[in-house]
XYZ file of C-alpha atoms in Angstrom:
621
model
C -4.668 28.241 -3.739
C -3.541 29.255 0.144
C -1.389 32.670 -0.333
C 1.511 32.673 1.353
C 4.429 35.779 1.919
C 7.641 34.059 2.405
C 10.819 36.092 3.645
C 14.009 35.222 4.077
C 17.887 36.638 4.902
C 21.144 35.179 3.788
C 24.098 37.278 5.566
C 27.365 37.344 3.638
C 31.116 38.161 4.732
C 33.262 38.887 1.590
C 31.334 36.359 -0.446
C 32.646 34.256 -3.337
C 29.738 35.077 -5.793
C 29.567 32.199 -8.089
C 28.539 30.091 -5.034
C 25.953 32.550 -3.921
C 24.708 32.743 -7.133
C 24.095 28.853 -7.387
C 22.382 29.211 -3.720
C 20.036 32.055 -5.684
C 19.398 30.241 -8.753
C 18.501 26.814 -6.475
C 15.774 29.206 -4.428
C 14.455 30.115 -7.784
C 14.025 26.759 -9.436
C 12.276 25.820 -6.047
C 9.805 27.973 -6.226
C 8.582 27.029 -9.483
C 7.580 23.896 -8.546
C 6.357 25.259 -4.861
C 4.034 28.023 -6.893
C 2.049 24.723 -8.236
C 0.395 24.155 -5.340
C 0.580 27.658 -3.329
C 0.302 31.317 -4.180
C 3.304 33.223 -2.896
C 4.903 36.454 -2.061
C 8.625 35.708 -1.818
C 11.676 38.564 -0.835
C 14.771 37.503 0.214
C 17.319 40.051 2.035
C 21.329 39.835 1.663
C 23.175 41.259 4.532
C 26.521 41.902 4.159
C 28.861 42.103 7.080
C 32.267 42.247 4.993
C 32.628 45.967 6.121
C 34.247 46.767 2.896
C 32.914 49.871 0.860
C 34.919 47.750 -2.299
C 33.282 44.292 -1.178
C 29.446 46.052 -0.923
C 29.789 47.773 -4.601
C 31.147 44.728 -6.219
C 28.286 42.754 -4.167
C 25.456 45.617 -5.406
C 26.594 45.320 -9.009
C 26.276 41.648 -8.893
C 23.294 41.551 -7.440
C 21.444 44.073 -10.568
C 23.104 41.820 -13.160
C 21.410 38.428 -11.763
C 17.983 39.580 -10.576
C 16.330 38.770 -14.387
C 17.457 35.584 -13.103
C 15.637 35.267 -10.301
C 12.299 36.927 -10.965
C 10.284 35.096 -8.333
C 12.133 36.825 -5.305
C 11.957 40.325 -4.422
C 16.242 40.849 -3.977
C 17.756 43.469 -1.408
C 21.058 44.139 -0.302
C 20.946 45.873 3.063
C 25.160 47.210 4.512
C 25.328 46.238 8.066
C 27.291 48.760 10.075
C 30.438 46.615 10.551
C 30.884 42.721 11.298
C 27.952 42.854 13.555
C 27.858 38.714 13.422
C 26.307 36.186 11.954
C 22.839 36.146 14.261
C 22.778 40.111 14.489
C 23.077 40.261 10.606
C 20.052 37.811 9.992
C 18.175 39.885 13.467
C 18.570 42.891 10.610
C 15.647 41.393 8.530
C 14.205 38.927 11.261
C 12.614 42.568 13.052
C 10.531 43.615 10.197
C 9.638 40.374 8.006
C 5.860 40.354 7.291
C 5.684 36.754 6.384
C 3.933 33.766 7.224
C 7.444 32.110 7.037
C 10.961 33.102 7.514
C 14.225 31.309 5.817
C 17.585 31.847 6.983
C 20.175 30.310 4.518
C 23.742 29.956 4.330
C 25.435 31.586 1.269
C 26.709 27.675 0.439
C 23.338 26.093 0.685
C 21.591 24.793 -2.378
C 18.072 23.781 -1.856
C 16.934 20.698 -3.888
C 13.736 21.637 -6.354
C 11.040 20.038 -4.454
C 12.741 21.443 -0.736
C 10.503 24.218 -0.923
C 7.080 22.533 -1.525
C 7.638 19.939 1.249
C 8.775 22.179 3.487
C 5.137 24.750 2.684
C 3.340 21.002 3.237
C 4.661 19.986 6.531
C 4.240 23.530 8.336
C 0.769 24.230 6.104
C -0.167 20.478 8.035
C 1.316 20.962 11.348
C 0.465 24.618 12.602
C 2.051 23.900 15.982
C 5.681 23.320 14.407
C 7.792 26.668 14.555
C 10.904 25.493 12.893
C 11.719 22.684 10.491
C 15.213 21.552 10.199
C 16.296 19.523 6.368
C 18.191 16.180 5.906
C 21.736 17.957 4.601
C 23.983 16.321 2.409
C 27.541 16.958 0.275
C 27.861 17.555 -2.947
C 29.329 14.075 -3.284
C 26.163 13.099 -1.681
C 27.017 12.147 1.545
C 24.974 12.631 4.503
C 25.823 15.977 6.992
C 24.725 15.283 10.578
C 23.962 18.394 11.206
C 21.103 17.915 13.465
C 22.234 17.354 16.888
C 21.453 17.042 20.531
C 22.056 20.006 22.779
C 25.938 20.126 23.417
C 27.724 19.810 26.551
C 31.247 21.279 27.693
C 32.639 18.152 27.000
C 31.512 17.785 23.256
C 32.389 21.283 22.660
C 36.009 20.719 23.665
C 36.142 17.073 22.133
C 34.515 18.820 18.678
C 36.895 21.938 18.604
C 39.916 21.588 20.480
C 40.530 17.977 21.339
C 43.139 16.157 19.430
C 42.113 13.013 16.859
C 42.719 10.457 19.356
C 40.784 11.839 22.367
C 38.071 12.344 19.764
C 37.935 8.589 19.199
C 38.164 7.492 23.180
C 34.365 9.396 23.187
C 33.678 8.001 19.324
C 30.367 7.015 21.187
C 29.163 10.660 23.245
C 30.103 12.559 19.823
C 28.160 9.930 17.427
C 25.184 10.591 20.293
C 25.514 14.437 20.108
C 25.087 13.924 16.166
C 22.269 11.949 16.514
C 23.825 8.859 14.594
C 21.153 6.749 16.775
C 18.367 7.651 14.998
C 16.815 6.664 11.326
C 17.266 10.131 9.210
C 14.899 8.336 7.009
C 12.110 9.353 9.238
C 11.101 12.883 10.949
C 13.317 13.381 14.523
C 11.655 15.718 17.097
C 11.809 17.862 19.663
C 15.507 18.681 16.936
C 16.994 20.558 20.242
C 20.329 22.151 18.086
C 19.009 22.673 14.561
C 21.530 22.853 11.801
C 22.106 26.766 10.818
C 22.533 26.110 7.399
C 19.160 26.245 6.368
C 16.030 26.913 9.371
C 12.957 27.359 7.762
C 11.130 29.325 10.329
C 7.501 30.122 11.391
C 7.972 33.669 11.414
C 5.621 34.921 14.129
C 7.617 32.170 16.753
C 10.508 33.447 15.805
C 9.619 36.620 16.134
C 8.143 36.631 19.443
C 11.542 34.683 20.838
C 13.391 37.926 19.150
C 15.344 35.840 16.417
C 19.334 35.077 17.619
C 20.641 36.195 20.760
C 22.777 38.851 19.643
C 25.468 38.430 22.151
C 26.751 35.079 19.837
C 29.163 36.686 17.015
C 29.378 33.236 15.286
C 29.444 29.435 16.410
C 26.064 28.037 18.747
C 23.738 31.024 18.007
C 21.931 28.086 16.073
C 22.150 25.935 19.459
C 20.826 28.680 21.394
C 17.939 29.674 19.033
C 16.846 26.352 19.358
C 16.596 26.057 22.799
C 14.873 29.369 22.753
C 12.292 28.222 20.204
C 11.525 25.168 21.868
C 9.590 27.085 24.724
C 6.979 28.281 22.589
C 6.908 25.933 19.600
C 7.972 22.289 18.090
C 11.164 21.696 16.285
C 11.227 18.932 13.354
C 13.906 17.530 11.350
C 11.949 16.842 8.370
C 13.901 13.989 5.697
C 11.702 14.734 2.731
C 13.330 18.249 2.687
C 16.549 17.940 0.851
C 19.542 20.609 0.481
C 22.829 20.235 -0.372
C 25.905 22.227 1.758
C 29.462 23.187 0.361
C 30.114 23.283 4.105
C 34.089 23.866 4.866
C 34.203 23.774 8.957
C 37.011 26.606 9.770
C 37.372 25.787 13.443
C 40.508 24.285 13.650
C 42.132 26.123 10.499
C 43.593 29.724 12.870
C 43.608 30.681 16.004
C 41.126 33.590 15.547
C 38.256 31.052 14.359
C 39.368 28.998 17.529
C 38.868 32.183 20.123
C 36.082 32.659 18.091
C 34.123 29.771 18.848
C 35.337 29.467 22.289
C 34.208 32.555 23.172
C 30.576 31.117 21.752
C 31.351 28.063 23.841
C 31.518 29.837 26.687
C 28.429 31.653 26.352
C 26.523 29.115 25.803
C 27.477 26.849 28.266
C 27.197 30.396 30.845
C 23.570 30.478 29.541
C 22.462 26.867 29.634
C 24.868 24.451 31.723
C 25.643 20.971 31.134
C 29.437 19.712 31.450
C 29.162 15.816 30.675
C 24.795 15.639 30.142
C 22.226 18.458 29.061
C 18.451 18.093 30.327
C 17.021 17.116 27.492
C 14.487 19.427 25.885
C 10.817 18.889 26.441
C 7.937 20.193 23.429
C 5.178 22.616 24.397
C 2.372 21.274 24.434
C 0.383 21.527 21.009
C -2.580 24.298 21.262
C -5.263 22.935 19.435
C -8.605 24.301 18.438
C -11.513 21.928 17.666
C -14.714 20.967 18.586
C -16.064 21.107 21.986
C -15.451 18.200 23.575
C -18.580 15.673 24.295
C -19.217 14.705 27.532
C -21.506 11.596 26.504
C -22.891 10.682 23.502
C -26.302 11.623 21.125
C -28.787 8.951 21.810
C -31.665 10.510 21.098
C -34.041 7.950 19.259
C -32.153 4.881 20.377
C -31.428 3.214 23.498
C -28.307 3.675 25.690
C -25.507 1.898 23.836
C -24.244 -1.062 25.948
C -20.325 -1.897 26.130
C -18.813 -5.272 27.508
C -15.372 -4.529 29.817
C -13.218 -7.796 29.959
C -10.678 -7.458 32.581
C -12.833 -5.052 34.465
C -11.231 -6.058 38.374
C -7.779 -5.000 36.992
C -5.720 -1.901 37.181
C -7.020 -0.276 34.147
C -10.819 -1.796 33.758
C -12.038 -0.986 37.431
C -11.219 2.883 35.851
C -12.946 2.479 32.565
C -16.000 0.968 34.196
C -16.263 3.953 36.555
C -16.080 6.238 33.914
C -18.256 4.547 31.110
C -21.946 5.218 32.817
C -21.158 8.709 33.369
C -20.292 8.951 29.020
C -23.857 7.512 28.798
C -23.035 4.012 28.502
C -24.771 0.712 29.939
C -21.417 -1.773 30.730
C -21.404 -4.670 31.717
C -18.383 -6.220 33.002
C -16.424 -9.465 32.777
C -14.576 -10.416 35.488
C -12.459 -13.760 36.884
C -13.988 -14.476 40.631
C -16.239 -12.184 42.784
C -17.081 -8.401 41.655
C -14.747 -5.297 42.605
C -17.859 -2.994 43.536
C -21.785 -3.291 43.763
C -23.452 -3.085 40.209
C -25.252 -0.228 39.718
C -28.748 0.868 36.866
C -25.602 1.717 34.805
C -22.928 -1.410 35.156
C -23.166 -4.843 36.307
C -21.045 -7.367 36.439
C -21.042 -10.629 35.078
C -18.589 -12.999 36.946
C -16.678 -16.064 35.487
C -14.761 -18.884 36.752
C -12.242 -18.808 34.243
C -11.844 -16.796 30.613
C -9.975 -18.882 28.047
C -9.922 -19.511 24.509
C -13.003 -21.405 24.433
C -15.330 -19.300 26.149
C -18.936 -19.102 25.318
C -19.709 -15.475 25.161
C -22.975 -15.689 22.996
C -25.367 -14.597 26.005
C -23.688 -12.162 27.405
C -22.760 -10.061 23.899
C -26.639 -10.083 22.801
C -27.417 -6.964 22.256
C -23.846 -4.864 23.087
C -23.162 -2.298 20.821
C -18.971 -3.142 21.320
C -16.455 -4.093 23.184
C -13.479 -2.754 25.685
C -11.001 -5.828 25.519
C -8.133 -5.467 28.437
C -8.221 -8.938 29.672
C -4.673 -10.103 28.859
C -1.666 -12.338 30.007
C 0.593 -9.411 31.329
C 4.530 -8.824 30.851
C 6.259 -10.301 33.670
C 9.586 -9.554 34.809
C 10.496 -13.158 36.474
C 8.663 -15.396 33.879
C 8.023 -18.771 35.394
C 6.404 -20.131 32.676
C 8.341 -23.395 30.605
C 7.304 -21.939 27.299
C 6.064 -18.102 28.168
C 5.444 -17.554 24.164
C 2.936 -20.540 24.253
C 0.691 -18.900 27.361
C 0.619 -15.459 26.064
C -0.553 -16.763 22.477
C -3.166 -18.926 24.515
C -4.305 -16.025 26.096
C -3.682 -12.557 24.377
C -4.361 -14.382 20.945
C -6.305 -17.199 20.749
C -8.632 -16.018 24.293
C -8.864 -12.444 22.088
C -9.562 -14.157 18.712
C -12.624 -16.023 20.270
C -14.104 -12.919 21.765
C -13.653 -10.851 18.770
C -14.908 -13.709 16.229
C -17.897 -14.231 18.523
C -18.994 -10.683 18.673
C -18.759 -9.934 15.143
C -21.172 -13.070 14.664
C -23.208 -10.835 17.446
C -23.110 -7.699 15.373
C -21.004 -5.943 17.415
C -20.120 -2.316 16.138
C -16.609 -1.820 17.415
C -13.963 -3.729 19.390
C -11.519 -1.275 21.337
C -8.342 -4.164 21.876
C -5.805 -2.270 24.529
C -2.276 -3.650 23.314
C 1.131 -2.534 24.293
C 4.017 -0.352 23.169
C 6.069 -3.508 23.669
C 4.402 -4.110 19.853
C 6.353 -1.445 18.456
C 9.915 -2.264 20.726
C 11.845 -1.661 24.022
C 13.619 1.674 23.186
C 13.740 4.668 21.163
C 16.565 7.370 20.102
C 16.224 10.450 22.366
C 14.075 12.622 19.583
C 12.874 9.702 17.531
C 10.312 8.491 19.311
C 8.008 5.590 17.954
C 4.881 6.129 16.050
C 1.730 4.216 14.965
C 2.967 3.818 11.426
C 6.464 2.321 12.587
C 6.713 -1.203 11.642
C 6.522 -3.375 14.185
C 9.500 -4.520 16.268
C 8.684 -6.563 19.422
C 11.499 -8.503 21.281
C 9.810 -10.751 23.603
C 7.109 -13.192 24.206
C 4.393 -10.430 25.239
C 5.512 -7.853 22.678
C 4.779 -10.326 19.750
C 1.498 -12.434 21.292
C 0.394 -8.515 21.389
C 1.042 -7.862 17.791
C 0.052 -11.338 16.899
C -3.613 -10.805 17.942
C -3.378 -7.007 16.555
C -3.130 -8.956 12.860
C -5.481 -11.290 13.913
C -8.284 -8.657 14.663
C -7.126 -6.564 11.392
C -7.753 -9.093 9.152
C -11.182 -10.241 11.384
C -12.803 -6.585 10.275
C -11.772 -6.774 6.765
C -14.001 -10.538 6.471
C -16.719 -9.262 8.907
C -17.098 -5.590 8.769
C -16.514 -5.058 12.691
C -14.682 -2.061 13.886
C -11.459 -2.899 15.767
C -9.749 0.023 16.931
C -6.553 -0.686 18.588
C -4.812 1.330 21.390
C -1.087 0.972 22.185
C -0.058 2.604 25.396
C 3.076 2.947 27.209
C 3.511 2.490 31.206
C 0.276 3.438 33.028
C 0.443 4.621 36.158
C -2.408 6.210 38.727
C -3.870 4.978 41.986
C -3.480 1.752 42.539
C -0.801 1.055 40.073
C 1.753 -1.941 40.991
C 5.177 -3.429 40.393
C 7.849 -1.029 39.838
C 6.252 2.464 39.747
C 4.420 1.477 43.045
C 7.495 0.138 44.890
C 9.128 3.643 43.450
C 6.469 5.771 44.983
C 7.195 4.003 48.417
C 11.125 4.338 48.566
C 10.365 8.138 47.609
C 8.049 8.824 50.580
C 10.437 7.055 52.664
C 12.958 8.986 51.421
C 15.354 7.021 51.236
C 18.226 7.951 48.914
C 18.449 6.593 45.406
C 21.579 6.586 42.470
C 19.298 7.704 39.916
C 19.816 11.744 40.334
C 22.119 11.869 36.558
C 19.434 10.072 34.108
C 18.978 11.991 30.886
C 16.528 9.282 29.264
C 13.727 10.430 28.359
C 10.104 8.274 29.148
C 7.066 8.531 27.829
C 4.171 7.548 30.420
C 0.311 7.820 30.235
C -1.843 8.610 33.460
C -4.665 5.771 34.180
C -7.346 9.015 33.731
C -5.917 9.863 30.311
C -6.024 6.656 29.043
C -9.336 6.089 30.273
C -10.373 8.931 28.542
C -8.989 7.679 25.400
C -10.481 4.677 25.811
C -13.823 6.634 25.977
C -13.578 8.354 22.410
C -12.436 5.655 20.461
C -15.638 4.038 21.478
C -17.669 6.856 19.816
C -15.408 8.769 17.378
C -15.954 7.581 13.911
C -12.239 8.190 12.565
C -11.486 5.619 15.160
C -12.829 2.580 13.206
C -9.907 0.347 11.840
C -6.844 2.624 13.210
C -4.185 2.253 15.481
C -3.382 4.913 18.127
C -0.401 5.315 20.536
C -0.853 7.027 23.421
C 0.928 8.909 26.562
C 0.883 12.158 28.718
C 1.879 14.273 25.834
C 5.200 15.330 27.943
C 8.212 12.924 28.555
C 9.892 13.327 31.505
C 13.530 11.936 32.062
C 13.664 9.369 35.396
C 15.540 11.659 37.236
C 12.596 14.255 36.472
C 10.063 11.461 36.978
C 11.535 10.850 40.489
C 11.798 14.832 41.339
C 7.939 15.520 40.320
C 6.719 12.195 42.453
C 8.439 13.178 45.542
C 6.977 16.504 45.273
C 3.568 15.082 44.655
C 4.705 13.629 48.598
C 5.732 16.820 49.318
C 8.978 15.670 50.480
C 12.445 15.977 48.916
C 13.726 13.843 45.787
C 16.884 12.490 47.554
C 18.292 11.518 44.831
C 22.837 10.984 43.909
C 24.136 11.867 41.117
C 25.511 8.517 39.739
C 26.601 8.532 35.716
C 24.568 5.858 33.514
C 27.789 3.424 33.320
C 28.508 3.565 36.877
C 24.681 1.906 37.416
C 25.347 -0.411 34.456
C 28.185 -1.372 36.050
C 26.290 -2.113 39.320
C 23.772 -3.766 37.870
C 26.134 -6.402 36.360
C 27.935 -6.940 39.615
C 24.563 -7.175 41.634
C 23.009 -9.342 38.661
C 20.355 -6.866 38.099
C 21.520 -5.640 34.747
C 17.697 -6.260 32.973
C 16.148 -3.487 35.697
C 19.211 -1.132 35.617
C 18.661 -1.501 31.691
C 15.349 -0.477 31.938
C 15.823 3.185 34.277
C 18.718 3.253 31.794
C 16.460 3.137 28.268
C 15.005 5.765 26.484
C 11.226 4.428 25.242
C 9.241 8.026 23.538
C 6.427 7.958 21.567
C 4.799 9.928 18.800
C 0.798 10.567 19.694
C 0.316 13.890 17.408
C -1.810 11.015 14.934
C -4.370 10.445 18.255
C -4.591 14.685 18.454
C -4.931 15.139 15.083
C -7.346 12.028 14.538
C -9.311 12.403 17.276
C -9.352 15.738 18.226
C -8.117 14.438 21.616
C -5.610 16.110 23.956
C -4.766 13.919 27.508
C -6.997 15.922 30.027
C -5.172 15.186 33.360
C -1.430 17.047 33.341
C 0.923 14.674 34.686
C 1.674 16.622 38.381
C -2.383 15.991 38.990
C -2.250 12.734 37.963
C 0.881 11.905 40.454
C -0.700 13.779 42.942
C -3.668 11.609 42.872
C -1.661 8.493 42.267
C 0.640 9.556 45.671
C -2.604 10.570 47.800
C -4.015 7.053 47.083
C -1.127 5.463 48.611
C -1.012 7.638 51.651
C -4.436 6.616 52.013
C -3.787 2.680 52.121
């Protein structure tokens, strides 16, 4: 079994013991069931910060009388000098801990029995994550939202100091703040202000961020920390970890705990800003350690394997069929009217008057070894169509169905289908961003033709043994890229001014390269076969972010005004362009740690590169 030393501090301030002791004996019946599966070395610290001489005896004596009942944990009792605080009292054992993992606990918290264990299998699984944050509930059972968004001057006066009425006027910013949008059925990440009840800790992070900022007595140390931890590793609110908190919130009960935390208010907002919106916290980017990466593929002993590109004059398949031949590949691709380029030993093209459902593809997939399928009916913003739902079944299902039913009769190894994100739905929860296990929740005609021929395919490989592997990316951008993104890119190096300098959203995007490149493995990598994979940049950006990093790609200026969300939903209803303004407006985030983990695949191009090359392409035209 993996050996693990697990430390962890619980700070006290004249402590009623029968509650602490229920917080020990909850540790202890946790670990049983945790030592099952893991060998561990487990000490746990009390601090006290009563500064009492009468208070630390009666807290020592305790402590001797209950330690037969706790005989998994190593117990200490260290005397801080004074009230030093709440983070300087846990910094006391944070300093020295020689663990692989570091709790910090309330003295009110009461871990559930199998808290312990889940939390040791998330952080054993996901070596990047530096901090994992429990669902938190009553003892009458209901739910704590304790897991919130980074705060803002506002919701730190509406929270402490604002009267019940006020409170409800912003019922909607507070219920945001607490993350009420999202499903705390399922993991939420980056968590940007973990709950300090209970942090289960990575303890060399933590470490090297030196534990709380000691200049917070009590009140948004756990705020701050988070922030702090952020830069160097991921946060995760994790729902299969449950504890339960006897949590009494003192703010409003005296005027001391109101200076107090508005002293910590004022800190905080001193340190990190943000009077009605906070920047929303990006993840570092996961450092992963594999397998070098192969630049083409082993075909020693058998000929060059030989790929058919439908779609391969659009955006994304002129890019995959410039990159295939130098992976080692022989493609051929389909295309509607004359040829983008001159073939080459290494890719031809075969060109077709039309591409429908009832296509004849026998000739042409003789002899390939699979199949890169991006010709689609795309998403259109002005549908003209008198039944849209109709033409993109006719052509993202039943076209797709052909092709995929033909070249399994061909004995075609693997059929790469590029869908959409529009399967899994239009937006996301800042922190909850959509993953390939989600169920699916598409909303229009495109989004549900997509997932239509995604079932379609699934249940083709289970009757004919093909392959499908199917890719789901967000908005791709890169040179040549159209619509909205490209008519973006030209108001920016016009720079003209835009309303769109106060977004918060949060987008996930993918660079044309990166997908490409993803493209590329699934073709080869055998934990592909028969999966689904999202895919994006690895970093979200917010629009106003998006907007600040294209410019610069221009080297110009992001002129950009500082107009609130409702004043542009507001326009957008007077000017009758609510469905764009909706759009900027939306927060769409998606999950791609499965494609890392899977397939040992990290997106190659960092996003300033790829909107450099994206912005020098237009220059260039």
């Amino acid at each position: 079994m993996t050996h693990l030393a697990i430390s962890a501090s619980l700070v006290l301030y004249k402590p009623d013991l029968p509650t602490v002791e229920r917080t020990l004996l909850a540790l202890q019946k946790s670990v049983r069931l945790a030592r099952q599966e893991y060998t561990l070395q487990l000490s746990l610290t009390l601090v006290d910060n009563s500064d009492d001489a009468l208070v630390y005896g009666k807290v020592a004596n305790w402590l001797e009388g209950i330690r037969s009942e706790v005989p998994d944990w190593t117990l200490q009792l260290v005397r801080a000098s004074g009230n030093v605080g709440y983070g300087r009292g846990n910094n006391l054992v944070i300093a020295t801990a020689r663990s692989d993992y570091h709790i910090v606990i309330n003295p009110d918290l009461f871990v559930e029995p199998e808290a312990l264990v889940e939390a040791l299998r998330f952080m054993e699984a996901n070596p990047e994550v530096g901090l994992l944050s429990p669902a938190v509930f009553g003892e009458s059972g209901e739910r704590q939202y304790l897991c919130k968004r980074n705060p803002t001057l506002l919701v730190m006066f509406l929270r402490s100091f604002a009267p019940e009425w006020l409170q409800s006027r912003f019922a909607r910013t507070l219920s945001g703040f607490e993350m009420r949008d999202c499903d705390h059925e399922k993991p939420i990440h980056p968590v940007e202000y973990p709950t300090g009840c209970f942090m289960f800790f990575r303890t060399r992070p933590l470490q090297a961020i030196g534990g709380f900022d000691p200049e917070f007595f009590l009140h948004y140390e756990d705020a701050d920390i988070g922030r702090r931890l952020l830069k160097v590793a991921r946060a995760v609110y994790v729902p299969r970890v449950r504890v339960v908190h006897q949590w009494a919130r003192d703010t409003h009960r005296s005027l001391s705990a109101k200076l107090i935390t508005a002293r910590s208010g004022w800190l905080y907002w001193r340190k990190w800003g943000g009077v009605f919106s906070c920047k929303p916290m990006a993840e570092p980017k996961a450092v992963r350690v594999g397998l070098p990466r192969p630049v083409g593929l082993d075909v020693s002993g058998s000929s060059t394997p030989r790929v058919l590109v439908t779609g391969a004059n659009g955006f994304i398949g002129q890019a995959v069929c410039g990159i295939l031949p130098s992976q080692g590949y022989r493609v051929v691709g389909a295309v509607r009217g004359k040829s983008p380029a001159a073939p080459t030993l290494s890719l031809q093209y075969l060109e077709m008057d039309r591409i429908d459902e009832l296509t004849d593809w026998a000739a042409v997939l003789a002899g390939m070894d699979s199949v890169v399928h991006l010709a689609a009916r795309v998403h259109f913003m002005q549908e003209t169509a008198a039944d849209p739902l109709a033409e993109f079944r006719r052509v993202n299902v039943a076209l797709t169905l052909n092709l995929a039913r033909q070249a399994a009769a061909a004995g075609v190894r693997r059929f790469v289908f590029i869908s959409s994100i529009k399967v899994n739905g239009e937006t996301t929860p800042i922190g909850q961003p959509f993953t390939a296990e989600d169920a699916p929740r598409p909303l229009d005609a495109y989004g549900v033709s997509k997932l239509e021929a995604e079932q379609a395919l699934q249940e083709l490989a289970q009757q004919t043994g093909m392959e499908v592997v199917i890719i789901r990316p967000v908005l791709v951008y890169g040179p040549g890229v159209k619509a909205n993104f490209h008519e973006m890119m030209r108001w920016l190096r016009r720079g003209v001014p835009l309303p769109l300098g106060a977004l918060d959203n949060q987008r996930s995007l993918v660079a044309l390269d990166n997908l490409v490149d993803l493209i590329a493995r699934c073709l080869s990598h055998p934990a592909a076969a028969n999966q689904i994979f999202l895919v994006s940049d690895g970093e979200d950006m917010t629009v106003t972010g998006l907007l600040q990093r294209t410019a610069a790609a221009f080297d110009k200026p992001a002129r950009l005004l500082p107009i609130p969300m409702f004043g542009l939903r507001m326009a957008g209803r007077l000017l009758g362009r609510e469905t764009v303004i909706q759009r900027l407006c939306d927060t769409l985030q998606v999950d791609i740690s499965k494609t890392r983990r899977m397939l040992d695949w990290e997106p190659p191009v960092p996003v300033d590169i790829a909107l450099r090359k994206t912005a020098q392409q237009l220059l260039e035209k």
